[in-house]
CSV table of C-alpha atoms in Angstrom, one decimal:
chain,number,residue,atom,x,y,z
A,1,MET,CA,0.0,0.0,0.0
A,2,SER,CA,1.4,3.4,-0.9
A,3,GLY,CA,0.3,7.0,-1.2
A,4,GLU,CA,-0.8,9.4,1.6
A,5,PRO,CA,-0.1,8.0,5.1
A,6,THR,CA,-2.9,6.7,7.3
A,7,LEU,CA,-3.2,5.5,10.9
A,8,GLU,CA,-6.2,3.3,11.5
A,9,ARG,CA,-7.4,2.2,14.9
A,10,ILE,CA,-8.6,-1.4,15.3
A,11,ALA,CA,-10.0,-2.7,18.7
A,12,GLN,CA,-8.9,-6.2,19.6
A,13,GLY,CA,-10.6,-7.3,22.9
A,14,ASP,CA,-9.1,-5.2,25.7
A,15,GLY,CA,-6.3,-4.1,23.4
A,16,LEU,CA,-5.9,-1.6,20.6
A,17,ALA,CA,-4.0,-1.8,17.3
A,18,LEU,CA,-2.8,1.2,15.4
A,19,CYS,CA,-2.2,0.2,11.9
A,20,ALA,CA,0.1,2.6,10.0
A,21,ALA,CA,0.1,2.5,6.2
A,22,GLY,CA,1.3,4.6,3.3
A,23,THR,CA,4.3,6.8,3.0
A,24,TRP,CA,5.7,8.0,6.3
A,25,THR,CA,8.3,10.6,5.1
A,26,ALA,CA,8.9,14.3,5.7
A,27,ARG,CA,6.9,15.1,2.5
A,28,PHE,CA,3.7,14.4,4.5
A,29,ALA,CA,4.9,16.1,7.6
A,30,PRO,CA,1.7,18.1,8.4
A,31,VAL,CA,-0.5,15.0,7.9
A,32,LEU,CA,1.7,12.8,10.0
A,33,GLU,CA,2.0,15.3,12.8
A,34,ARG,CA,-1.8,15.5,13.0
A,35,LEU,CA,-2.3,11.7,12.9
A,36,VAL,CA,0.3,11.1,15.7
A,37,ALA,CA,-1.0,13.9,17.8
A,38,ASP,CA,-4.5,12.4,17.7
A,39,ALA,CA,-3.3,8.9,18.4
A,40,GLU,CA,-1.2,10.1,21.4
A,41,LYS,CA,-4.5,11.0,23.2
A,42,LEU,CA,-5.3,7.3,23.4
A,43,GLY,CA,-2.6,6.7,25.9
A,44,GLY,CA,-4.0,5.0,29.1
A,45,THR,CA,-7.4,4.1,27.5
A,46,ARG,CA,-6.4,0.5,26.8
A,47,PRO,CA,-4.1,-1.8,28.7
A,48,ASN,CA,-2.5,-3.2,25.6
A,49,ILE,CA,-1.6,-1.0,22.6
A,50,PHE,CA,0.7,-1.9,19.7
A,51,ILE,CA,1.6,-0.1,16.5
A,52,ASP,CA,1.5,-2.2,13.3
A,53,VAL,CA,3.8,-0.7,10.7
A,54,SER,CA,3.8,-3.7,8.3
A,55,GLN,CA,1.8,-1.7,5.7
A,56,VAL,CA,4.2,1.3,5.6
A,57,SER,CA,5.6,1.5,2.1
A,58,ARG,CA,8.3,4.1,2.7
A,59,LEU,CA,9.9,5.4,5.9
A,60,ASP,CA,12.6,8.1,6.5
A,61,THR,CA,14.1,9.5,9.7
A,62,PHE,CA,11.2,11.9,10.2
A,63,GLY,CA,8.7,9.1,10.0
A,64,ALA,CA,10.7,6.8,12.2
A,65,TRP,CA,10.9,9.5,14.9
A,66,LEU,CA,7.1,10.0,14.8
A,67,ILE,CA,6.5,6.3,15.2
A,68,GLU,CA,9.0,6.3,18.2
A,69,ARG,CA,7.4,9.4,19.6
A,70,LEU,CA,4.0,7.7,19.4
A,71,ARG,CA,5.3,4.6,21.1
A,72,ARG,CA,6.7,6.7,23.9
A,73,GLY,CA,3.5,8.7,24.2
A,74,LEU,CA,1.3,5.6,24.5
A,75,THR,CA,3.5,4.0,27.2
A,76,ARG,CA,1.7,4.4,30.5
A,77,GLY,CA,1.8,2.9,33.9
A,78,GLY,CA,4.7,0.5,33.2
A,79,VAL,CA,2.9,-0.9,30.1
A,80,GLU,CA,5.0,-0.3,27.1
A,81,ALA,CA,3.5,0.1,23.7
A,82,LYS,CA,5.1,-2.2,21.1
A,83,ILE,CA,5.9,-1.7,17.4
A,84,ALA,CA,5.0,-4.8,15.3
A,85,GLY,CA,5.5,-5.6,11.6
A,86,LEU,CA,8.8,-3.7,11.2
A,87,SER,CA,10.6,-4.7,8.0
A,88,ALA,CA,14.3,-5.5,8.1
A,89,ASN,CA,14.9,-2.5,5.8
A,90,TYR,CA,13.7,0.0,8.5
A,91,SER,CA,14.4,-1.8,11.7
A,92,SER,CA,17.9,-0.3,12.1
A,93,LEU,CA,16.5,3.2,11.4
A,94,VAL,CA,13.9,2.8,14.1
A,95,ASP,CA,16.4,1.3,16.5
A,96,GLU,CA,18.7,4.3,15.9
A,97,VAL,CA,15.9,6.8,16.6
A,98,ARG,CA,15.0,4.9,19.7
A,99,ARG,CA,18.4,5.6,21.2
A,100,VAL,CA,17.7,9.3,21.2
A,101,ARG,CA,17.0,10.6,24.7
A,102,VAL,CA,14.5,13.3,25.2
A,103,ALA,CA,16.1,16.3,27.0
A,104,PRO,CA,14.5,16.9,30.4
A,105,ALA,CA,12.3,19.9,30.6
A,106,VAL,CA,14.0,22.8,32.2
A,107,GLU,CA,12.1,23.9,35.2
A,108,ALA,CA,11.6,27.6,35.8
A,109,SER,CA,13.9,28.6,38.7
A,110,THR,CA,12.4,30.3,41.6
A,111,VAL,CA,14.2,33.1,43.4
A,112,THR,CA,15.1,32.0,46.9
A,113,ILE,CA,17.5,33.3,49.5
A,114,THR,CA,19.6,30.2,49.1
A,115,GLY,CA,19.8,30.6,45.4
A,116,MET,CA,20.8,34.2,45.7
A,117,LEU,CA,23.5,33.3,48.2
A,118,ASP,CA,24.6,30.5,45.8
A,119,GLN,CA,25.0,33.0,43.0
A,120,VAL,CA,26.9,35.5,45.2
A,121,GLY,CA,29.3,32.7,46.2
A,122,ARG,CA,29.8,31.6,42.6
A,123,SER,CA,30.5,35.2,41.6
A,124,VAL,CA,33.1,35.6,44.4
A,125,VAL,CA,34.8,32.4,43.3
A,126,GLY,CA,34.8,33.6,39.7
A,127,ILE,CA,36.4,36.9,40.8
A,128,GLY,CA,39.0,35.0,42.8
A,129,ALA,CA,39.8,32.7,39.8
A,130,THR,CA,40.1,35.8,37.6
A,131,LEU,CA,42.6,37.4,40.0
A,132,VAL,CA,44.6,34.2,40.3
A,133,GLY,CA,44.8,34.0,36.5
A,134,LEU,CA,46.0,37.6,36.2
A,135,VAL,CA,48.7,37.1,38.8
A,136,ASP,CA,49.7,33.8,37.2
A,137,MET,CA,50.0,35.5,33.8
A,138,LEU,CA,52.0,38.4,35.3
A,139,GLY,CA,54.4,35.9,36.8
A,140,ALA,CA,54.8,34.0,33.6
A,141,VAL,CA,55.5,37.2,31.6
A,142,LEU,CA,58.1,38.4,34.2
A,143,ALA,CA,59.7,35.0,34.0
A,144,ALA,CA,59.8,35.1,30.2
A,145,ALA,CA,61.2,38.7,30.4
A,146,ALA,CA,63.9,37.5,32.8
A,147,ASN,CA,64.8,34.6,30.5
A,148,VAL,CA,65.1,37.0,27.5
A,149,VAL,CA,67.4,39.3,29.6
A,150,ILE,CA,69.6,36.4,30.4
A,151,HIS,CA,69.5,35.1,26.8
A,152,PRO,CA,69.1,38.2,24.6
A,153,ARG,CA,69.2,36.1,21.4
A,154,GLY,CA,65.7,34.7,22.2
A,155,PHE,CA,64.2,38.2,22.0
A,156,ARG,CA,61.8,38.5,19.0
A,157,LEU,CA,62.5,42.0,17.8
A,158,THR,CA,60.7,41.6,14.5
A,159,SER,CA,57.5,40.5,16.3
A,160,THR,CA,57.8,43.4,18.8
A,161,VAL,CA,58.2,46.0,16.0
A,162,HIS,CA,55.3,44.5,14.1
A,163,HIS,CA,53.0,44.8,17.2
A,164,MET,CA,54.3,48.3,17.8
A,165,GLU,CA,53.1,49.3,14.4
A,166,GLN,CA,49.7,47.7,15.0
A,167,VAL,CA,49.2,49.0,18.5
A,168,CYS,CA,50.9,52.4,18.3
A,169,TRP,CA,51.4,53.9,14.8
A,170,ARG,CA,48.1,52.7,13.4
A,171,ALA,CA,46.3,53.9,16.5
A,172,VAL,CA,47.6,57.5,16.3
A,173,PRO,CA,44.9,58.9,14.0
A,174,ILE,CA,41.9,57.7,16.0
A,175,VAL,CA,43.6,58.6,19.3
A,176,VAL,CA,44.5,62.1,18.2
A,177,LEU,CA,41.0,62.7,16.7
A,178,ILE,CA,39.1,61.5,19.8
A,179,THR,CA,41.4,63.4,22.3
A,180,PHE,CA,41.2,66.5,20.1
A,181,LEU,CA,37.4,66.4,20.2
A,182,ILE,CA,37.4,65.8,24.0
A,183,GLY,CA,39.7,68.7,24.5
A,184,CYS,CA,37.3,70.9,22.5
A,185,ILE,CA,34.3,69.8,24.5
A,186,ILE,CA,36.0,70.3,27.9
A,187,SER,CA,37.1,73.8,26.8
A,188,GLN,CA,33.7,74.8,25.5
A,189,GLN,CA,31.8,73.5,28.5
A,190,GLY,CA,34.3,75.1,30.9
A,191,ILE,CA,34.1,78.5,29.2
A,192,PHE,CA,30.3,78.3,29.1
A,193,HIS,CA,30.0,77.9,32.8
A,194,PHE,CA,33.0,80.0,33.9
A,195,ARG,CA,31.7,82.9,31.9
A,196,ARG,CA,28.9,83.4,34.3
A,197,PHE,CA,31.5,84.4,37.0
A,198,GLY,CA,33.7,86.3,34.6
A,199,ALA,CA,36.5,83.7,35.0
A,200,ASP,CA,36.9,82.5,31.4
A,201,ILE,CA,40.7,82.2,31.7
A,202,PHE,CA,40.4,79.6,34.4
A,203,VAL,CA,39.3,77.1,31.8
A,204,VAL,CA,43.0,76.9,30.9
A,205,ASP,CA,43.9,75.7,34.4
A,206,MET,CA,41.1,73.1,34.3
A,207,LEU,CA,42.0,71.9,30.9
A,208,GLY,CA,45.8,71.6,31.5
A,209,VAL,CA,45.5,69.7,34.9
A,210,LEU,CA,42.6,67.5,33.8
A,211,VAL,CA,44.2,66.4,30.5
A,212,LEU,CA,47.7,65.8,31.7
A,213,ARG,CA,46.8,64.1,34.9
A,214,GLU,CA,43.5,62.2,34.3
A,215,ILE,CA,41.5,62.5,31.1
A,216,GLY,CA,44.3,62.2,28.6
A,217,VAL,CA,45.9,58.9,29.8
A,218,LEU,CA,42.6,57.4,31.0
A,219,LEU,CA,40.8,58.0,27.7
A,220,VAL,CA,43.7,56.7,25.6
A,221,ALA,CA,43.9,53.6,27.9
A,222,ILE,CA,40.2,52.9,27.4
A,223,MET,CA,40.6,53.2,23.6
A,224,VAL,CA,43.6,50.9,23.6
A,225,ALA,CA,41.7,48.4,25.7
A,226,GLY,CA,38.8,48.4,23.2
A,227,ARG,CA,41.0,48.4,20.1
A,228,SER,CA,44.2,46.5,20.9
A,229,GLY,CA,43.1,44.5,23.9
A,230,SER,CA,40.2,42.9,22.0
A,231,ALA,CA,42.6,42.3,19.0
A,232,TYR,CA,45.1,40.4,21.3
A,233,THR,CA,42.3,38.3,22.7
A,234,ALA,CA,40.9,37.5,19.3
A,235,GLU,CA,44.3,36.6,17.9
A,236,LEU,CA,45.3,34.3,20.8
A,237,GLY,CA,41.9,32.8,20.9
A,238,SER,CA,42.0,31.9,17.2
A,239,MET,CA,45.4,30.4,17.7
A,240,LYS,CA,44.1,28.4,20.6
A,241,MET,CA,41.1,27.1,18.6
A,242,ARG,CA,43.4,26.1,15.7
A,243,GLU,CA,45.8,24.4,18.2
A,244,GLU,CA,48.7,26.5,17.1
A,245,ILE,CA,49.7,27.2,20.7
A,246,ASP,CA,49.8,23.4,21.4
A,247,ALA,CA,51.9,23.1,18.3
A,248,LEU,CA,54.4,25.6,19.6
A,249,ARG,CA,54.7,23.7,22.9
A,250,THR,CA,55.2,20.5,20.9
A,251,MET,CA,58.0,22.1,19.0
A,252,GLY,CA,59.7,23.2,22.2
A,253,PHE,CA,58.8,26.9,22.2
A,254,ASP,CA,57.4,28.8,25.1
A,255,PRO,CA,54.1,30.4,24.0
A,256,ILE,CA,54.5,33.2,26.6
A,257,GLU,CA,57.9,34.1,25.2
A,258,VAL,CA,56.9,33.8,21.6
A,259,LEU,CA,53.4,35.2,21.5
A,260,ILE,CA,52.7,37.2,24.7
A,261,LEU,CA,56.0,38.9,25.6
A,262,PRO,CA,56.3,40.8,22.3
A,263,ARG,CA,52.7,42.0,22.6
A,264,MET,CA,53.1,43.1,26.2
A,265,LEU,CA,56.3,45.0,25.4
A,266,ALA,CA,54.7,46.7,22.4
A,267,LEU,CA,51.7,47.7,24.5
A,268,VAL,CA,53.8,49.0,27.4
A,269,LEU,CA,55.9,51.1,25.0
A,270,ALA,CA,53.0,52.3,22.9
A,271,LEU,CA,50.6,53.6,25.6
A,272,PRO,CA,52.9,56.4,26.9
A,273,ILE,CA,53.5,57.6,23.4
A,274,LEU,CA,49.8,57.6,22.6
A,275,ALA,CA,49.0,59.2,25.9
A,276,PHE,CA,51.5,62.0,25.2
A,277,LEU,CA,50.1,62.6,21.7
A,278,GLY,CA,46.6,62.4,23.0
A,279,ALA,CA,47.3,65.0,25.7
A,280,MET,CA,48.9,67.4,23.1
A,281,ALA,CA,45.9,66.9,20.8
A,282,ALA,CA,43.5,67.6,23.7
A,283,LEU,CA,45.4,70.8,24.7
A,284,TYR,CA,45.5,72.0,21.1
A,285,GLY,CA,41.8,71.4,20.7
A,286,GLY,CA,41.0,73.1,24.0
A,287,GLY,CA,43.2,76.1,23.0
A,288,LEU,CA,41.6,76.3,19.6
A,289,VAL,CA,38.1,76.4,21.1
A,290,ALA,CA,39.2,78.9,23.9
A,291,TRP,CA,40.4,81.2,21.1
A,292,LEU,CA,37.5,80.9,18.7
A,293,TYR,CA,34.7,80.5,21.3
A,294,GLY,CA,36.0,82.2,24.5
A,295,GLY,CA,38.2,84.9,23.0
A,296,VAL,CA,41.3,83.8,24.8
A,297,ASP,CA,44.1,84.4,22.3
A,298,PRO,CA,46.8,81.7,21.9
A,299,GLU,CA,49.6,83.8,23.6
A,300,ALA,CA,47.5,84.3,26.7
A,301,PHE,CA,46.4,80.6,26.7
A,302,LEU,CA,50.1,79.5,26.6
A,303,LEU,CA,51.1,81.9,29.3
A,304,ARG,CA,48.3,80.8,31.6
A,305,LEU,CA,48.9,77.1,30.8
A,306,ARG,CA,52.6,77.5,31.8
A,307,ASP,CA,51.6,79.0,35.2
A,308,ALA,CA,48.8,76.5,35.8
A,309,ILE,CA,50.7,73.2,35.3
A,310,SER,CA,54.0,71.8,36.3
A,311,ILE,CA,56.2,69.0,35.3
A,312,ASP,CA,54.6,66.9,38.1
A,313,HIS,CA,51.3,66.8,36.2
A,314,PHE,CA,53.0,65.4,33.1
A,315,ILE,CA,55.0,62.9,35.1
A,316,VAL,CA,51.8,61.6,36.9
A,317,GLY,CA,50.1,60.9,33.6
A,318,ILE,CA,53.2,59.3,32.0
A,319,ILE,CA,53.8,57.0,35.0
A,320,LYS,CA,50.2,55.8,34.8
A,321,ALA,CA,50.4,54.8,31.1
A,322,PRO,CA,52.8,51.8,31.2
A,323,VAL,CA,51.0,50.3,34.3
A,324,MET,CA,47.6,50.6,32.6
A,325,ALA,CA,49.1,49.1,29.4
A,326,ALA,CA,50.4,46.1,31.4
A,327,VAL,CA,47.0,45.6,33.0
A,328,ILE,CA,45.3,45.7,29.6
A,329,GLY,CA,47.8,43.3,28.0
A,330,ILE,CA,47.6,40.8,30.9
A,331,VAL,CA,43.8,40.8,30.8
A,332,ALA,CA,43.7,40.4,27.1
A,333,CYS,CA,46.2,37.5,27.0
A,334,VAL,CA,44.5,35.7,29.9
A,335,GLU,CA,41.1,35.9,28.1
A,336,GLY,CA,42.7,34.8,24.8
A,337,LEU,CA,44.3,31.7,26.3
A,338,ALA,CA,41.0,30.8,28.0
A,339,VAL,CA,39.1,30.5,24.7
A,340,GLN,CA,37.6,27.0,24.0
A,341,GLY,CA,37.0,25.5,20.6
A,342,SER,CA,34.0,27.5,19.5
A,343,ALA,CA,33.2,30.8,17.9
A,344,GLU,CA,30.8,31.6,20.8
A,345,SER,CA,33.6,31.1,23.3
A,346,LEU,CA,35.8,33.5,21.3
A,347,GLY,CA,33.1,36.2,21.2
A,348,GLN,CA,32.4,35.8,25.0
A,349,HIS,CA,36.1,36.1,26.0
A,350,THR,CA,36.7,39.0,23.6
A,351,THR,CA,33.8,40.9,25.2
A,352,SER,CA,35.0,39.9,28.7
A,353,SER,CA,38.5,41.1,27.8
A,354,VAL,CA,37.3,44.6,26.9
A,355,VAL,CA,35.0,44.9,29.9
A,356,LYS,CA,37.6,43.7,32.4
A,357,GLY,CA,40.3,45.8,30.8
A,358,ILE,CA,38.3,49.0,31.0
A,359,PHE,CA,37.1,48.2,34.5
A,360,LEU,CA,40.7,47.6,35.8
A,361,VAL,CA,42.0,50.7,34.0
A,362,ILE,CA,39.5,52.8,35.9
A,363,VAL,CA,40.3,51.1,39.2
A,364,MET,CA,44.0,51.6,38.6
A,365,ASP,CA,43.4,55.3,37.8
A,366,GLY,CA,41.6,55.7,41.2
A,367,VAL,CA,44.4,53.9,43.0
A,368,PHE,CA,47.0,56.2,41.4
A,369,ALA,CA,44.9,59.3,42.2
A,370,ILE,CA,44.9,58.3,45.9
A,371,PHE,CA,48.6,57.5,45.9
A,372,PHE,CA,49.7,60.7,44.2
A,373,ALA,CA,47.5,62.8,46.5
A,374,SER,CA,49.0,61.1,49.5
A,375,ILE,CA,52.6,62.0,48.5
A,376,GLY,CA,51.6,65.5,47.5
A,377,MET,CA,51.9,65.2,43.7
């Protein structure tokens, strides 16, 4: 018998036979779904139910799964519905489908005090694991650096110069543009508010101290974390997925010395340069707006700037830069090496790298602010 599928019900004493016939393939999916759904409602109505598939002319995986689903749906109270008349051609297919286990239904979690405390505990453990990983990476990088100092021929100058180009020189346009615009905005807002008190010139003091000590290096560090930190994580994560890092270990190379140390060194050298260029661009932008918007001519701006700032302000900003660069690089490398073998894991760790890098940069800036205030700088 062939053609459109059917599922006939035949009563046999206290039992019930469901006789399947026709073509049970994905072509007739809507009809089959309806037949099986109606038949599943018979579960529990008879003590003995079996499914006769001897008249099924064609059967594919879809049809086999529906027959198995029907058998499971009719099984009640320890009485298992049976499949009869299965031809040798399709027995292996049905047996294979039968091995598929239905995933347990996920129960909606209820919010309880115990569950909340459990989540807090897991978060604390996760933070602890993150800190341990960062300290471990810092120690590994310092050990690799010491090994390079002892054996200078192992230093990879070409790789370091390449990463310097990527991290520093190619980042100059965007860093200069953003810091220039920030300097313009700070100057315009300062003049707008100081003008109410007739103190337009004090915008120079605010701009000079703020840019050299805080905003300049902090803004550049955040941009580097988003630009270069994410790139480091993606590069190392891709190497981890392609097992290139394992291949380096197999060949006797230290991945920390080959891959991470040049990146870290390039970042530590690049961020002070970018911070300096960013600070100069911000001061230039602020001076331009002060001249065009506030009427403060360039000569008066420079004279006031010389009196408002000292070399200490510049030193504070420059000291922060390499430390922030090291934090960004360590976070990016830790997250890159933590990537598993999927694109989803790569995306998650790249996002985590940027978020953690920016967070730790801001925390370090606060720590430096407290430290320099305590020593009078």
